[in-house]
XYZ file of C-alpha atoms in Angstrom:
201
model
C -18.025 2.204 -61.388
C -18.235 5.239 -59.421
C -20.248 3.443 -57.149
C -17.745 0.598 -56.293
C -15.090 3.960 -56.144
C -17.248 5.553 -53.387
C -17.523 2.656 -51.363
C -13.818 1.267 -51.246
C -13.127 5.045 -50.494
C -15.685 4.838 -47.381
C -14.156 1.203 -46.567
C -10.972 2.945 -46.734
C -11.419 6.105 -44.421
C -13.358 3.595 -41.581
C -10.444 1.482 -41.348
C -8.275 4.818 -41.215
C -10.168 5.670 -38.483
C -9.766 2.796 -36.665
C -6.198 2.414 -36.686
C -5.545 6.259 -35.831
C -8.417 5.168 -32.887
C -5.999 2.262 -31.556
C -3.132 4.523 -31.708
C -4.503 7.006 -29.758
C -5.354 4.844 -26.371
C -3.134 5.933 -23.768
C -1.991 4.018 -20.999
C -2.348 6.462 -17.789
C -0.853 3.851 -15.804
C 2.517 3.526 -17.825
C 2.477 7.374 -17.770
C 2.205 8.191 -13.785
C 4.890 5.218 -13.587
C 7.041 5.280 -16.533
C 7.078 9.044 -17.641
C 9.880 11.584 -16.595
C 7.069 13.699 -14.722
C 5.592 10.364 -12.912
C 8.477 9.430 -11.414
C 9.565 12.448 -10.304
C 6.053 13.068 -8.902
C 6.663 9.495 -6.714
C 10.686 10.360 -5.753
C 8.792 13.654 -4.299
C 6.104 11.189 -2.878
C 8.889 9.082 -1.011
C 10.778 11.535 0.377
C 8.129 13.591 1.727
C 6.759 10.320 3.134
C 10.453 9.719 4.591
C 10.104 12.984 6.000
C 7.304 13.056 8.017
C 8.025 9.151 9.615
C 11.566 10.949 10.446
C 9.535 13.596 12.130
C 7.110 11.488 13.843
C 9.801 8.632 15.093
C 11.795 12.152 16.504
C 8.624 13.719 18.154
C 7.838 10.037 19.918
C 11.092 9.897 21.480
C 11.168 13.601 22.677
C 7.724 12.473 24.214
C 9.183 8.993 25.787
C 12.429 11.265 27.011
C 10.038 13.809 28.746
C 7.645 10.776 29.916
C 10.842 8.471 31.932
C 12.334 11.816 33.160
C 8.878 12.635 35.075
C 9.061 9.022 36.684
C 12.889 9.326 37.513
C 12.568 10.517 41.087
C 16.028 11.730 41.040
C 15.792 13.694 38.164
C 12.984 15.479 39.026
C 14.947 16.119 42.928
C 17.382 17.874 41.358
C 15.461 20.264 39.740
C 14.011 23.677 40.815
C 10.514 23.650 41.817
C 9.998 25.799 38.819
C 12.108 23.554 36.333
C 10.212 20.427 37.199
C 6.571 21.658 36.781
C 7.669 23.187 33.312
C 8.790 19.262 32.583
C 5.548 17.970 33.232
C 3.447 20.111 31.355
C 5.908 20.500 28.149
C 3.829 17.723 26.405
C 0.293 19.592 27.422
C 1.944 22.726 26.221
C 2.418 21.483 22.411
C -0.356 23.892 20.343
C -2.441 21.343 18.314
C -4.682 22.204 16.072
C -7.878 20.500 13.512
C -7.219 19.896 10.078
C -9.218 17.832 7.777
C -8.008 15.063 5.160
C -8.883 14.062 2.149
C -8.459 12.031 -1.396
C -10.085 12.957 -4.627
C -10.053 10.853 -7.752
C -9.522 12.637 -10.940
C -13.208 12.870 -11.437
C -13.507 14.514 -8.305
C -15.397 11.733 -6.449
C -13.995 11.223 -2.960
C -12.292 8.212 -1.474
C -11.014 9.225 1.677
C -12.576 11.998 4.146
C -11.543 12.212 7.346
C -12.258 15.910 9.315
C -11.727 17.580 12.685
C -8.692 15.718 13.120
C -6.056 16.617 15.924
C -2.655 17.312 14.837
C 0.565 19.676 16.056
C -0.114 22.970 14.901
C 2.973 23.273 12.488
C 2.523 20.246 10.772
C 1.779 20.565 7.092
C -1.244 19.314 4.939
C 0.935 16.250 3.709
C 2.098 15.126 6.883
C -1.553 15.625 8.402
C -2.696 13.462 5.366
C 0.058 10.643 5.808
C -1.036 10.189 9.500
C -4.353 9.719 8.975
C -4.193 7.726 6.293
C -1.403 6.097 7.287
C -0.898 5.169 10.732
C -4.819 5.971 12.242
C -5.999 2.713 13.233
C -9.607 2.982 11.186
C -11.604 1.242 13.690
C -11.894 -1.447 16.767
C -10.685 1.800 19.420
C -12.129 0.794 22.503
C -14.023 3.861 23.902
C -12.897 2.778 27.200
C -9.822 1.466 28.801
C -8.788 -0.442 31.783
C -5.249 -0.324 32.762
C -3.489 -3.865 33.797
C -1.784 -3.975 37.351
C 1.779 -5.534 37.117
C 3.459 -5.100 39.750
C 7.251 -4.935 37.769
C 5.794 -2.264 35.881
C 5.746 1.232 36.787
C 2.343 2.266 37.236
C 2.231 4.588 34.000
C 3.730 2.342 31.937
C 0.338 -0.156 32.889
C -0.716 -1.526 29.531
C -4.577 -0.438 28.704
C -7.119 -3.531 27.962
C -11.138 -2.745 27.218
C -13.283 -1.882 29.755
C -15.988 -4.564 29.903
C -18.128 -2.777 32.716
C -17.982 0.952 30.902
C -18.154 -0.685 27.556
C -21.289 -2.383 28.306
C -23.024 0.770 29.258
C -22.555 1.975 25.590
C -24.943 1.290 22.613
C -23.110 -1.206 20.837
C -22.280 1.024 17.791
C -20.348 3.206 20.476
C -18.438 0.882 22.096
C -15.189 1.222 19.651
C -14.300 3.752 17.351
C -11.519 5.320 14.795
C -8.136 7.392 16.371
C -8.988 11.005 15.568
C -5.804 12.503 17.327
C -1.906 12.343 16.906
C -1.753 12.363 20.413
C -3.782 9.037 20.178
C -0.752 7.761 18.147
C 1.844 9.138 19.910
C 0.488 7.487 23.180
C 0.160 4.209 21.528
C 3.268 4.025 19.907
C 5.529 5.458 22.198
C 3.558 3.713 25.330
C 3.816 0.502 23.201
C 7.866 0.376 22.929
C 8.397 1.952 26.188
C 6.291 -0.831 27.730
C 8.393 -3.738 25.492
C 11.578 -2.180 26.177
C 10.893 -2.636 30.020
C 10.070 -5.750 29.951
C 12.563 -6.920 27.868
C 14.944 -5.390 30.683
C-alpha cells in the first residue's frame, strides 16, 4: 500500500511539473509587440526613424538649392567675388566624420557590421545606423562611372552609366562595390530627382 501511495504521489508531482512547465513558456514575440514597454520601444523606433528621413530629405534639398544656384549664371553675377566662391565650396565645407554600424542579437552574435563609414559629423549613432542600413545600396556600385552626353541637359546634371573600358581593367571582384558614404547618397538621390525633374520640364 505504501508502495502504490509513493508512486501516485511521484505520478502526481511529474504532471505538476509539467503543467507549471507549459505555463511558464513565454512568448518574446507577443511581448516586444503587445507589451506596454514594446510598443513604446517601436513608437520611439518610428519617430526617430521619421526623424532622421525628415533630416535627410532637408539636407538633400539644401544640397540641390546650393547645386542649381552654382549653374545659374545670373545668380552667381550678382554676387561678390567673395560671396560666390563661399557658394561653391559650402557643400566641401560640411565636417564629416567615420562612424561604424552595427546589430547584435540578444546573444550577442552579430548580424550587421558595417565600419569606417562617412557621415556628417553631428549626426547621431541612430541616424548613422538608419542610413546604412537603410538606404546604402549593399552592392552592384560600379567602381567607375561614365557620364552620358545629352545635349538638353546641363552638363552636371549628365546621368552616370558604368565604365566598360576602366571597369575592365579591374579584377572582377573589384569592379562594383557597397556605398560607404552619405555623400554617396546624397549625390544619388538628389542627382537622381534633379535629373527627373528636368526632364520632366
Amino acid at each position: 500500500m505504501k508502495k502504490f501511495f509513493l508512486a501516485a504521489a511521484l505520478i502526481a508531482g511529474s504532471s505538476l511539473c509539467a503543467d507549471t512547465l507549459m505555463t511558464g513558456v513565454v512568448n518574446f514575440t507577443s511581448c516586444v509587440t503587445d507589451s506596454k514597454y514594446g510598443k513604446k520601444e517601436q513608437e520611439n523606433f518610428e519617430a526617430l526613424r521619421k526623424q532622421m528621413a525628415t533630416m535627410m530629405e532637408n539636407t538633400e534639398k539644401e544640397f540641390k538649392e546650393v547645386a542649381a544656384k552654382c549653374e545659374d549664371t545670373e545668380y552667381l553675377d550678382s554676387l561678390a567675388p567673395k560671396a560666390e566662391e563661399e557658394l561653391k565650396v559650402k557643400y566641401q565645407n560640411i565636417e564629416f566624420r567615420r562612424a561604424t554600424s552595427e546589430i547584435r542579437n540578444p546573444d550577442g552574435s552579430r548580424v550587421f557590421h558595417l565600419p569606417d563609414m562617412e557621415v556628417p559629423a553631428d549626426w547621431s549613432q541612430v541616424a548613422c545606423d538608419i542610413l546604412a542600413q537603410k538606404y546604402f545600396r549593399k552592392a552592384g556600385v560600379p567602381a567607375h562611372l561614365a557620364p552620358v552626353v545629352e545635349h538638353d541637359v546641363p552638363d552636371w546634371l549628365w546621368r552616370r552609366v558604368p565604365d566598360e573600358a576602366l571597369l575592365a581593367d579591374l579584377p572582377a571582384g573589384r569592379r562594383s562595390e557597397s556605398e560607404t558614404s552619405a555623400k554617396q547618397v546624397f549625390d544619388r538621390l538628389a542627382g537622381t530627382w534633379t535629373y527627373w525633374g528636368w526632364k520632366g520640364g
